[in-house]
Amino acid sequence: MSDHTAPALQTPSQTVGPFYGFALPYAGGPELVPGHHPRAIRFHGTVTDGAGEPILDALLEVWQADESGALSRELGSLDRDGFTFTGFGRCATTIAGHYTFTTLKPGAAGTAAPYILVTVFARGVTHHLFTRAYFAEDSELHATDAVLSAVPADRRNTLIAVSEGFVGGAESYRFDIRVQGENETVFLDFDA
Amino acid sequence: MSQTPSLRPGTGAASQNEITAEIEEIAADAAARVRAGGSPELQPRRDYAPYRSSLLRHPTHELVRVDPEEVERVSPAFGHTDVNVLESDLTIQHAGEPIGERMTVSGRVLDGEGRPVRHQLIELWQANAGGRYVHKRDQHPAPLDPNFTGVGRVITGDNGEYSFTTIKPGPYPWKNHVNAWRPAHIHFSLFGTAFTQRLITQMYFPGDPLFALDPIYQSIADADARARLVGQYDHSLSVPEFSLGYRWDIVLTGPKSTWMESEDADE
């Protein structure tokens, strides 16, 4: 069979629904590094809907560069060895609509300021939503970041994770996601 | 939206006729836009009122269109160290045989240029033959099957191919509206070679009488695009004395494919 057939039309997206429980979450999914890693950060927040209510059946995925800004090509994101940083994580929200990842603060990949790519799936979300979490302390780099520059200035704050200081031995960053409504998170459409 | 329908799951009071009327109204609107020179809506509308859960869960701002950068242009690497080959057979995960129509679902994963998507992760999950998920919030009073969890994984092969052995899921009721039933379907989660190709979708079965009534399936306004979610019976995939075969090919976005605008650009 030939390697390259013909241009084909995309398969449409459908909601993840509420009942992905035994399929998608997996042991260690939210822990890109173990909590005792000396530079582990807590990356967490609440996902809310247009009424400000927590979305308790959301599934979040993160994908990010390592501390040096490099992207992993290592296998093992599902079956972690506890040492290899693969850059991928998955977390279902709790009944309070809350998620928590344990990870490393990424370095800058390419010309972008450091960020974590976040993907939101949930019942009622017909097509997953992409957003980015930047870090407040990198504000100098934000001025020249291509994506932040494309976002209306008064909405950029929705893409910034804010440090809450050290909590339980790890620096804690809060990144709340508001799917709809007041201070609605900026979601990105990659012209891919 | 003229009035606010019931927003909470489990409280949908609309009748099927009301939901069907809403579905038809949106379909007519989408068809009129195409006749007026617009692009067909190949992806579901994010704000699709007949699917009540979308009302409070769609962004009201237009998405900000940007170029993917390095992080978006690559994808996590999964391999056979992540997925045991036995995970693609959903019928052998327990001591006994699951109840239902045993089937094989196979196909290829391609990108928008028609190239095979190799060595990438597919995850699937589904209800059992009675239309019940193994999930604590699924309260449909259909029996749980002790021999069926309904979860599988596979890594695509060199030609982008995949294959699962499972049983046919049943349709099931849900609380979007009165007498709402989902057509039988299997949920698929896919990774491509770029994170922008990420896709979660559902495969349906040919000839299902519930298609016209289902606001999730109908959230894709374009009929040809919807039809791409329907697997086809393929006798060559049926295994003698064992299972019936269905073929379902999946196309992720390609590097140069056009992302279709599915939201109203009304702001």
GROMACS .gro file of C-alpha atoms in nm:
model
  459
    1MET     CA    1   0.000   0.000   0.000
    2SER     CA    2   0.132   0.343  -0.085
    3ASP     CA    3   0.257   0.560   0.191
    4HIS     CA    4   0.067   0.864   0.080
    5THR     CA    5  -0.290   0.816  -0.038
    6ALA     CA    6  -0.504   1.124  -0.099
    7PRO     CA    7  -0.597   1.429   0.099
    8ALA     CA    8  -0.878   1.330   0.328
    9LEU     CA    9  -1.140   1.514   0.524
   10GLN     CA   10  -1.111   1.540   0.898
   11THR     CA   11  -1.304   1.317   1.129
   12PRO     CA   12  -1.520   1.550   1.340
   13SER     CA   13  -1.475   1.583   1.714
   14GLN     CA   14  -1.730   1.465   1.969
   15THR     CA   15  -1.759   1.533   2.340
   16VAL     CA   16  -1.557   1.317   2.577
   17GLY     CA   17  -1.884   1.272   2.771
   18PRO     CA   18  -1.897   1.212   3.144
   19PHE     CA   19  -1.815   0.840   3.155
   20TYR     CA   20  -1.449   0.819   3.055
   21GLY     CA   21  -1.360   0.722   3.410
   22PHE     CA   22  -1.197   0.382   3.364
   23ALA     CA   23  -1.050   0.469   3.025
   24LEU     CA   24  -0.858   0.793   3.034
   25PRO     CA   25  -0.739   0.871   3.387
   26TYR     CA   26  -0.450   0.648   3.486
   27ALA     CA   27  -0.230   0.597   3.789
   28GLY     CA   28   0.029   0.872   3.805
   29GLY     CA   29  -0.125   1.065   3.517
   30PRO     CA   30  -0.113   1.402   3.695
   31GLU     CA   31   0.244   1.347   3.822
   32LEU     CA   32   0.489   1.443   3.550
   33VAL     CA   33   0.750   1.427   3.826
   34PRO     CA   34   0.723   1.280   4.174
   35GLY     CA   35   0.620   1.528   4.441
   36HIS     CA   36   0.955   1.490   4.615
   37HIS     CA   37   1.150   1.611   4.310
   38PRO     CA   38   1.358   1.904   4.437
   39ARG     CA   39   1.217   2.140   4.174
   40ALA     CA   40   0.864   2.002   4.152
   41ILE     CA   41   0.592   2.262   4.119
   42ARG     CA   42   0.224   2.226   4.190
   43PHE     CA   43   0.018   2.341   3.893
   44HIS     CA   44  -0.347   2.352   3.987
   45GLY     CA   45  -0.678   2.530   3.962
   46THR     CA   46  -1.051   2.500   3.925
   47VAL     CA   47  -1.248   2.459   3.604
   48THR     CA   48  -1.578   2.648   3.606
   49ASP     CA   49  -1.872   2.692   3.371
   50GLY     CA   50  -2.072   2.997   3.267
   51ALA     CA   51  -2.263   2.999   3.595
   52GLY     CA   52  -1.937   2.989   3.791
   53GLU     CA   53  -2.010   2.632   3.895
   54PRO     CA   54  -1.723   2.382   3.910
   55ILE     CA   55  -1.704   2.138   3.619
   56LEU     CA   56  -1.665   1.809   3.799
   57ASP     CA   57  -1.638   1.588   3.493
   58ALA     CA   58  -1.362   1.767   3.303
   59LEU     CA   59  -1.045   1.599   3.189
   60LEU     CA   60  -0.733   1.809   3.146
   61GLU     CA   61  -0.417   1.727   2.961
   62VAL     CA   62  -0.089   1.915   2.976
   63TRP     CA   63   0.201   1.898   2.737
   64GLN     CA   64   0.515   2.099   2.795
   65ALA     CA   65   0.887   2.139   2.749
   66ASP     CA   66   1.133   2.038   3.017
   67GLU     CA   67   1.331   2.282   3.230
   68SER     CA   68   1.573   2.350   2.945
   69GLY     CA   69   1.297   2.414   2.693
   70ALA     CA   70   1.342   2.078   2.519
   71LEU     CA   71   1.051   1.853   2.425
   72SER     CA   72   1.074   1.491   2.522
   73ARG     CA   73   1.064   1.213   2.264
   74GLU     CA   74   1.077   0.948   2.536
   75LEU     CA   75   0.817   0.676   2.568
   76GLY     CA   76   0.651   0.618   2.902
   77SER     CA   77   0.396   0.890   2.962
   78LEU     CA   78   0.139   0.625   3.055
   79ASP     CA   79   0.372   0.391   3.235
   80ARG     CA   80   0.608   0.628   3.412
   81ASP     CA   81   0.939   0.509   3.549
   82GLY     CA   82   0.946   0.794   3.800
   83PHE     CA   83   1.263   0.942   3.652
   84THR     CA   84   1.209   1.021   3.284
   85PHE     CA   85   1.043   1.354   3.217
   86THR     CA   86   0.807   1.296   2.923
   87GLY     CA   87   0.621   1.629   2.935
   88PHE     CA   88   0.270   1.484   2.922
   89GLY     CA   89   0.013   1.461   3.198
   90ARG     CA   90  -0.357   1.394   3.237
   91CYS     CA   91  -0.588   1.476   3.526
   92ALA     CA   92  -0.962   1.444   3.581
   93THR     CA   93  -1.121   1.716   3.790
   94THR     CA   94  -1.251   1.633   4.137
   95ILE     CA   95  -1.611   1.677   4.246
   96ALA     CA   96  -1.502   2.032   4.337
   97GLY     CA   97  -1.392   2.090   3.977
   98HIS     CA   98  -1.029   2.102   4.085
   99TYR     CA   99  -0.720   1.964   3.915
  100THR     CA  100  -0.360   1.931   4.032
  101PHE     CA  101  -0.051   1.843   3.833
  102THR     CA  102   0.294   1.790   3.979
  103THR     CA  103   0.547   1.900   3.723
  104LEU     CA  104   0.854   2.110   3.650
  105LYS     CA  105   0.848   2.468   3.541
  106PRO     CA  106   0.920   2.454   3.168
  107GLY     CA  107   1.201   2.644   3.002
  108ALA     CA  108   1.142   2.854   2.694
  109ALA     CA  109   1.088   2.643   2.380
  110GLY     CA  110   1.190   2.833   2.069
  111THR     CA  111   1.102   3.200   2.085
  112ALA     CA  112   0.795   3.158   2.306
  113ALA     CA  113   0.797   3.249   2.671
  114PRO     CA  114   0.778   2.939   2.896
  115TYR     CA  115   0.430   2.790   2.909
  116ILE     CA  116   0.231   2.475   2.970
  117LEU     CA  117  -0.014   2.379   2.696
  118VAL     CA  118  -0.345   2.285   2.857
  119THR     CA  119  -0.628   2.099   2.686
  120VAL     CA  120  -0.980   2.086   2.832
  121PHE     CA  121  -1.225   1.806   2.762
  122ALA     CA  122  -1.564   1.777   2.931
  123ARG     CA  123  -1.922   1.675   2.888
  124GLY     CA  124  -2.086   1.956   2.694
  125VAL     CA  125  -1.758   2.058   2.533
  126THR     CA  126  -1.812   1.938   2.178
  127HIS     CA  127  -1.457   2.008   2.068
  128HIS     CA  128  -1.168   2.020   2.315
  129LEU     CA  129  -1.032   2.358   2.413
  130PHE     CA  130  -0.664   2.454   2.401
  131THR     CA  131  -0.516   2.719   2.625
  132ARG     CA  132  -0.171   2.811   2.756
  133ALA     CA  133  -0.053   2.877   3.108
  134TYR     CA  134   0.234   3.124   3.124
  135PHE     CA  135   0.412   3.221   3.445
  136ALA     CA  136   0.374   3.564   3.602
  137GLU     CA  137   0.744   3.599   3.682
  138ASP     CA  138   0.839   3.577   3.313
  139SER     CA  139   0.664   3.905   3.235
  140GLU     CA  140   0.965   4.042   3.046
  141LEU     CA  141   0.945   3.755   2.797
  142HIS     CA  142   0.570   3.795   2.766
  143ALA     CA  143   0.610   4.127   2.588
  144THR     CA  144   0.758   3.956   2.283
  145ASP     CA  145   0.562   3.630   2.293
  146ALA     CA  146   0.375   3.584   1.965
  147VAL     CA  147   0.066   3.424   2.112
  148LEU     CA  148   0.026   3.663   2.404
  149SER     CA  149   0.069   3.949   2.158
  150ALA     CA  150  -0.222   3.813   1.955
  151VAL     CA  151  -0.449   3.812   2.262
  152PRO     CA  152  -0.639   4.130   2.351
  153ALA     CA  153  -0.446   4.302   2.630
  154ASP     CA  154  -0.739   4.297   2.870
  155ARG     CA  155  -0.771   3.919   2.845
  156ARG     CA  156  -0.403   3.819   2.874
  157ASN     CA  157  -0.432   3.779   3.250
  158THR     CA  158  -0.641   3.466   3.192
  159LEU     CA  159  -0.332   3.296   3.050
  160ILE     CA  160  -0.105   3.367   3.345
  161ALA     CA  161  -0.048   3.116   3.624
  162VAL     CA  162   0.016   3.294   3.950
  163SER     CA  163   0.260   3.176   4.213
  164GLU     CA  164   0.110   3.117   4.556
  165GLY     CA  165   0.452   3.070   4.711
  166PHE     CA  166   0.579   2.745   4.856
  167VAL     CA  167   0.305   2.512   4.972
  168GLY     CA  168   0.399   2.174   5.116
  169GLY     CA  169   0.758   2.209   4.997
  170ALA     CA  170   0.679   2.290   4.634
  171GLU     CA  171   0.611   2.617   4.461
  172SER     CA  172   0.240   2.631   4.388
  173TYR     CA  173   0.100   2.795   4.076
  174ARG     CA  174  -0.270   2.860   4.039
  175PHE     CA  175  -0.431   2.853   3.696
  176ASP     CA  176  -0.810   2.867   3.705
  177ILE     CA  177  -0.997   2.791   3.385
  178ARG     CA  178  -1.327   2.964   3.318
  179VAL     CA  179  -1.483   2.797   3.016
  180GLN     CA  180  -1.747   3.068   2.989
  181GLY     CA  181  -1.850   3.390   3.155
  182GLU     CA  182  -1.678   3.658   3.353
  183ASN     CA  183  -1.304   3.667   3.292
  184GLU     CA  184  -1.348   3.381   3.046
  185THR     CA  185  -1.020   3.205   2.973
  186VAL     CA  186  -0.869   3.272   2.633
  187PHE     CA  187  -0.886   2.959   2.421
  188LEU     CA  188  -0.661   2.913   2.122
  189ASP     CA  189  -0.732   2.792   1.772
  190PHE     CA  190  -0.411   2.667   1.614
  191ASP     CA  191  -0.427   2.719   1.244
  192ALA     CA  192  -0.263   2.381   1.201
  193MET     CA  193  -3.118   3.162   2.190
  194SER     CA  194  -3.470   3.283   2.258
  195GLN     CA  195  -3.508   3.148   2.608
  196THR     CA  196  -3.293   2.963   2.851
  197PRO     CA  197  -3.369   2.592   2.848
  198SER     CA  198  -3.290   2.378   3.146
  199LEU     CA  199  -2.914   2.395   3.197
  200ARG     CA  200  -2.841   2.119   3.441
  201PRO     CA  201  -2.787   1.757   3.356
  202GLY     CA  202  -3.068   1.545   3.480
  203THR     CA  203  -3.324   1.820   3.455
  204GLY     CA  204  -3.392   1.834   3.085
  205ALA     CA  205  -3.765   1.879   3.055
  206ALA     CA  206  -3.790   1.935   2.681
  207SER     CA  207  -3.969   1.676   2.474
  208GLN     CA  208  -3.801   1.493   2.189
  209ASN     CA  209  -4.021   1.690   1.949
  210GLU     CA  210  -3.889   2.019   2.087
  211ILE     CA  211  -3.529   1.899   2.064
  212THR     CA  212  -3.583   1.766   1.713
  213ALA     CA  213  -3.734   2.099   1.608
  214GLU     CA  214  -3.426   2.280   1.743
  215ILE     CA  215  -3.197   2.038   1.560
  216GLU     CA  216  -3.385   2.094   1.234
  217GLU     CA  217  -3.381   2.470   1.274
  218ILE     CA  218  -3.003   2.475   1.317
  219ALA     CA  219  -2.957   2.235   1.026
  220ALA     CA  220  -3.164   2.463   0.803
  221ASP     CA  221  -2.960   2.763   0.916
  222ALA     CA  222  -2.633   2.581   0.842
  223ALA     CA  223  -2.758   2.472   0.500
  224ALA     CA  224  -2.862   2.828   0.417
  225ARG     CA  225  -2.515   2.954   0.508
  226VAL     CA  226  -2.359   2.700   0.273
  227ARG     CA  227  -2.596   2.800  -0.006
  228ALA     CA  228  -2.491   3.160   0.056
  229GLY     CA  229  -2.129   3.063  -0.005
  230GLY     CA  230  -2.019   2.974   0.348
  231SER     CA  231  -1.804   2.676   0.440
  232PRO     CA  232  -1.979   2.359   0.549
  233GLU     CA  233  -1.959   2.303   0.924
  234LEU     CA  234  -1.731   2.001   0.946
  235GLN     CA  235  -1.686   2.021   1.322
  236PRO     CA  236  -1.959   2.034   1.586
  237ARG     CA  237  -2.086   2.371   1.696
  238ARG     CA  238  -1.949   2.451   2.039
  239ASP     CA  239  -2.271   2.628   2.125
  240TYR     CA  240  -2.532   2.373   2.029
  241ALA     CA  241  -2.843   2.435   2.236
  242PRO     CA  242  -3.014   2.100   2.164
  243TYR     CA  243  -2.719   1.949   2.356
  244ARG     CA  244  -2.803   2.125   2.681
  245SER     CA  245  -2.469   2.064   2.847
  246SER     CA  246  -2.300   2.285   2.586
  247LEU     CA  247  -2.496   2.595   2.693
  248LEU     CA  248  -2.278   2.685   2.990
  249ARG     CA  249  -1.971   2.510   2.858
  250HIS     CA  250  -1.888   2.688   2.536
  251PRO     CA  251  -1.666   2.996   2.525
  252THR     CA  252  -1.856   3.310   2.433
  253HIS     CA  253  -1.548   3.478   2.289
  254GLU     CA  254  -1.419   3.365   1.956
  255LEU     CA  255  -1.110   3.149   1.988
  256VAL     CA  256  -0.787   3.338   1.930
  257ARG     CA  257  -0.631   3.202   1.615
  258VAL     CA  258  -0.254   3.163   1.640
  259ASP     CA  259   0.021   2.966   1.473
  260PRO     CA  260   0.125   2.650   1.652
  261GLU     CA  261   0.474   2.668   1.797
  262GLU     CA  262   0.720   2.398   1.889
  263VAL     CA  263   0.518   2.260   2.179
  264GLU     CA  264   0.207   2.228   1.963
  265ARG     CA  265   0.392   2.087   1.663
  266VAL     CA  266   0.513   1.775   1.839
  267SER     CA  267   0.327   1.523   2.048
  268PRO     CA  268   0.397   1.296   2.342
  269ALA     CA  269   0.558   0.969   2.241
  270PHE     CA  270   0.374   0.652   2.337
  271GLY     CA  271   0.490   0.304   2.256
  272HIS     CA  272   0.458  -0.060   2.336
  273THR     CA  273   0.620   0.007   2.671
  274ASP     CA  274   0.310   0.208   2.755
  275VAL     CA  275   0.047  -0.025   2.611
  276ASN     CA  276   0.033  -0.399   2.640
  277VAL     CA  277  -0.079  -0.566   2.315
  278LEU     CA  278  -0.349  -0.749   2.510
  279GLU     CA  279  -0.522  -0.419   2.584
  280SER     CA  280  -0.671  -0.413   2.234
  281ASP     CA  281  -0.892  -0.713   2.317
  282LEU     CA  282  -1.169  -0.597   2.547
  283THR     CA  283  -1.314  -0.946   2.569
  284ILE     CA  284  -1.026  -1.107   2.757
  285GLN     CA  285  -0.989  -0.872   3.050
  286HIS     CA  286  -1.192  -1.087   3.288
  287ALA     CA  287  -1.232  -1.452   3.369
  288GLY     CA  288  -1.542  -1.511   3.156
  289GLU     CA  289  -1.682  -1.410   2.821
  290PRO     CA  290  -1.866  -1.078   2.799
  291ILE     CA  291  -2.227  -1.079   2.684
  292GLY     CA  292  -2.310  -0.930   2.345
  293GLU     CA  293  -2.234  -0.928   1.977
  294ARG     CA  294  -1.863  -0.991   1.948
  295MET     CA  295  -1.699  -0.765   1.693
  296THR     CA  296  -1.371  -0.652   1.549
  297VAL     CA  297  -1.324  -0.282   1.477
  298SER     CA  298  -1.032  -0.201   1.249
  299GLY     CA  299  -0.918   0.086   1.037
  300ARG     CA  300  -0.642   0.330   0.964
  301VAL     CA  301  -0.551   0.662   1.115
  302LEU     CA  302  -0.441   0.917   0.856
  303ASP     CA  303  -0.350   1.282   0.863
  304GLY     CA  304  -0.516   1.543   0.643
  305GLU     CA  305  -0.261   1.474   0.369
  306GLY     CA  306  -0.357   1.107   0.363
  307ARG     CA  307  -0.037   0.993   0.531
  308PRO     CA  308  -0.054   0.715   0.790
  309VAL     CA  309  -0.030   0.825   1.152
  310ARG     CA  310   0.218   0.570   1.285
  311HIS     CA  311   0.292   0.447   1.635
  312GLN     CA  312   0.044   0.676   1.805
  313LEU     CA  313  -0.189   0.605   2.093
  314ILE     CA  314  -0.558   0.521   2.050
  315GLU     CA  315  -0.773   0.476   2.358
  316LEU     CA  316  -1.134   0.363   2.348
  317TRP     CA  317  -1.417   0.318   2.590
  318GLN     CA  318  -1.778   0.216   2.558
  319ALA     CA  319  -2.092   0.092   2.726
  320ASN     CA  320  -2.161  -0.279   2.749
  321ALA     CA  321  -2.418  -0.466   2.539
  322GLY     CA  322  -2.695  -0.347   2.770
  323GLY     CA  323  -2.597   0.019   2.732
  324ARG     CA  324  -2.431   0.055   3.072
  325TYR     CA  325  -2.091   0.203   3.152
  326VAL     CA  326  -1.878   0.080   3.434
  327HIS     CA  327  -1.893   0.422   3.598
  328LYS     CA  328  -2.036   0.519   3.933
  329ARG     CA  329  -2.233   0.810   3.788
  330ASP     CA  330  -2.398   0.593   3.523
  331GLN     CA  331  -2.726   0.504   3.688
  332HIS     CA  332  -2.896   0.347   3.387
  333PRO     CA  333  -3.070   0.041   3.535
  334ALA     CA  334  -2.920  -0.198   3.281
  335PRO     CA  335  -2.705  -0.482   3.412
  336LEU     CA  336  -2.333  -0.441   3.458
  337ASP     CA  337  -2.143  -0.721   3.289
  338PRO     CA  338  -1.885  -0.863   3.527
  339ASN     CA  339  -1.680  -0.971   3.226
  340PHE     CA  340  -1.671  -0.638   3.049
  341THR     CA  341  -1.512  -0.310   3.155
  342GLY     CA  342  -1.528  -0.153   2.808
  343VAL     CA  343  -1.181   0.000   2.795
  344GLY     CA  344  -0.899  -0.062   2.547
  345ARG     CA  345  -0.579   0.084   2.406
  346VAL     CA  346  -0.363   0.023   2.105
  347ILE     CA  347  -0.064   0.182   1.930
  348THR     CA  348  -0.112   0.230   1.555
  349GLY     CA  349   0.107   0.019   1.328
  350ASP     CA  350   0.346   0.107   1.047
  351ASN     CA  351   0.063   0.183   0.807
  352GLY     CA  352  -0.146   0.370   1.063
  353GLU     CA  353  -0.366   0.066   1.117
  354TYR     CA  354  -0.537  -0.037   1.438
  355SER     CA  355  -0.766  -0.317   1.547
  356PHE     CA  356  -0.980  -0.382   1.855
  357THR     CA  357  -1.179  -0.686   1.957
  358THR     CA  358  -1.482  -0.597   2.163
  359ILE     CA  359  -1.859  -0.639   2.186
  360LYS     CA  360  -2.117  -0.409   2.033
  361PRO     CA  361  -2.231  -0.144   2.283
  362GLY     CA  362  -2.601  -0.088   2.339
  363PRO     CA  363  -2.789   0.242   2.310
  364TYR     CA  364  -2.870   0.405   2.642
  365PRO     CA  365  -3.093   0.674   2.790
  366TRP     CA  366  -2.956   1.006   2.913
  367LYS     CA  367  -3.112   1.309   3.070
  368ASN     CA  368  -3.068   1.577   2.808
  369HIS     CA  369  -3.442   1.575   2.751
  370VAL     CA  370  -3.740   1.348   2.807
  371ASN     CA  371  -3.689   1.011   2.638
  372ALA     CA  372  -3.338   1.097   2.518
  373TRP     CA  373  -3.139   0.796   2.392
  374ARG     CA  374  -2.785   0.791   2.262
  375PRO     CA  375  -2.721   0.587   1.948
  376ALA     CA  376  -2.479   0.302   2.015
  377HIS     CA  377  -2.124   0.436   1.995
  378ILE     CA  378  -1.765   0.380   2.093
  379HIS     CA  379  -1.555   0.669   2.222
  380PHE     CA  380  -1.213   0.707   2.061
  381SER     CA  381  -0.923   0.921   2.185
  382LEU     CA  382  -0.635   0.974   1.943
  383PHE     CA  383  -0.293   1.131   1.936
  384GLY     CA  384  -0.118   1.230   1.616
  385THR     CA  385   0.235   1.344   1.550
  386ALA     CA  386   0.151   1.700   1.656
  387PHE     CA  387  -0.047   1.790   1.965
  388THR     CA  388  -0.277   2.002   1.747
  389GLN     CA  389  -0.397   1.673   1.593
  390ARG     CA  390  -0.539   1.558   1.926
  391LEU     CA  391  -0.890   1.422   1.876
  392ILE     CA  392  -1.160   1.270   2.091
  393THR     CA  393  -1.459   1.147   1.897
  394GLN     CA  394  -1.719   0.872   1.872
  395MET     CA  395  -1.773   0.591   1.624
  396TYR     CA  396  -2.133   0.500   1.546
  397PHE     CA  397  -2.293   0.202   1.372
  398PRO     CA  398  -2.462   0.209   1.031
  399GLY     CA  399  -2.836   0.250   1.005
  400ASP     CA  400  -2.901   0.353   1.364
  401PRO     CA  401  -3.261   0.481   1.398
  402LEU     CA  402  -3.152   0.720   1.674
  403PHE     CA  403  -2.922   0.935   1.458
  404ALA     CA  404  -3.181   1.199   1.372
  405LEU     CA  405  -3.287   1.231   1.735
  406ASP     CA  406  -2.944   1.266   1.897
  407PRO     CA  407  -2.819   1.618   1.966
  408ILE     CA  408  -2.459   1.505   2.015
  409TYR     CA  409  -2.437   1.337   1.674
  410GLN     CA  410  -2.637   1.621   1.516
  411SER     CA  411  -2.412   1.891   1.666
  412ILE     CA  412  -2.213   1.849   1.342
  413ALA     CA  413  -2.429   2.041   1.098
  414ASP     CA  414  -2.283   1.898   0.777
  415ALA     CA  415  -2.437   1.561   0.688
  416ASP     CA  416  -2.128   1.429   0.507
  417ALA     CA  417  -1.909   1.521   0.802
  418ARG     CA  418  -2.147   1.343   1.040
  419ALA     CA  419  -2.143   1.036   0.819
  420ARG     CA  420  -1.766   1.014   0.868
  421LEU     CA  421  -1.837   0.908   1.226
  422VAL     CA  422  -2.019   0.594   1.114
  423GLY     CA  423  -1.822   0.273   1.091
  424GLN     CA  424  -1.908   0.039   0.805
  425TYR     CA  425  -1.978  -0.329   0.822
  426ASP     CA  426  -1.691  -0.506   0.644
  427HIS     CA  427  -1.733  -0.876   0.592
  428SER     CA  428  -1.364  -0.918   0.518
  429LEU     CA  429  -1.297  -0.814   0.877
  430SER     CA  430  -1.543  -1.062   1.020
  431VAL     CA  431  -1.362  -1.351   1.182
  432PRO     CA  432  -1.514  -1.694   1.109
  433GLU     CA  433  -1.686  -1.849   1.409
  434PHE     CA  434  -1.580  -1.550   1.618
  435SER     CA  435  -1.677  -1.190   1.540
  436LEU     CA  436  -1.842  -0.947   1.297
  437GLY     CA  437  -1.616  -0.684   1.143
  438TYR     CA  438  -1.648  -0.307   1.118
  439ARG     CA  439  -1.412  -0.069   0.943
  440TRP     CA  440  -1.362   0.285   1.060
  441ASP     CA  441  -1.089   0.508   0.923
  442ILE     CA  442  -1.002   0.822   1.116
  443VAL     CA  443  -0.853   1.139   0.971
  444LEU     CA  444  -0.671   1.380   1.200
  445THR     CA  445  -0.583   1.731   1.091
  446GLY     CA  446  -0.289   1.765   0.859
  447PRO     CA  447  -0.014   2.021   0.869
  448LYS     CA  448  -0.174   2.223   0.591
  449SER     CA  449  -0.539   2.141   0.636
  450THR     CA  450  -0.778   2.423   0.700
  451TRP     CA  451  -0.931   2.442   1.040
  452MET     CA  452  -1.299   2.497   0.973
  453GLU     CA  453  -1.465   2.772   1.165
  454SER     CA  454  -1.753   2.620   1.353
  455GLU     CA  455  -1.856   2.912   1.569
  456ASP     CA  456  -2.065   3.204   1.468
  457ALA     CA  457  -1.836   3.497   1.411
  458ASP     CA  458  -2.088   3.733   1.556
  459GLU     CA  459  -1.882   3.949   1.783
   0.00000   0.00000   0.00000
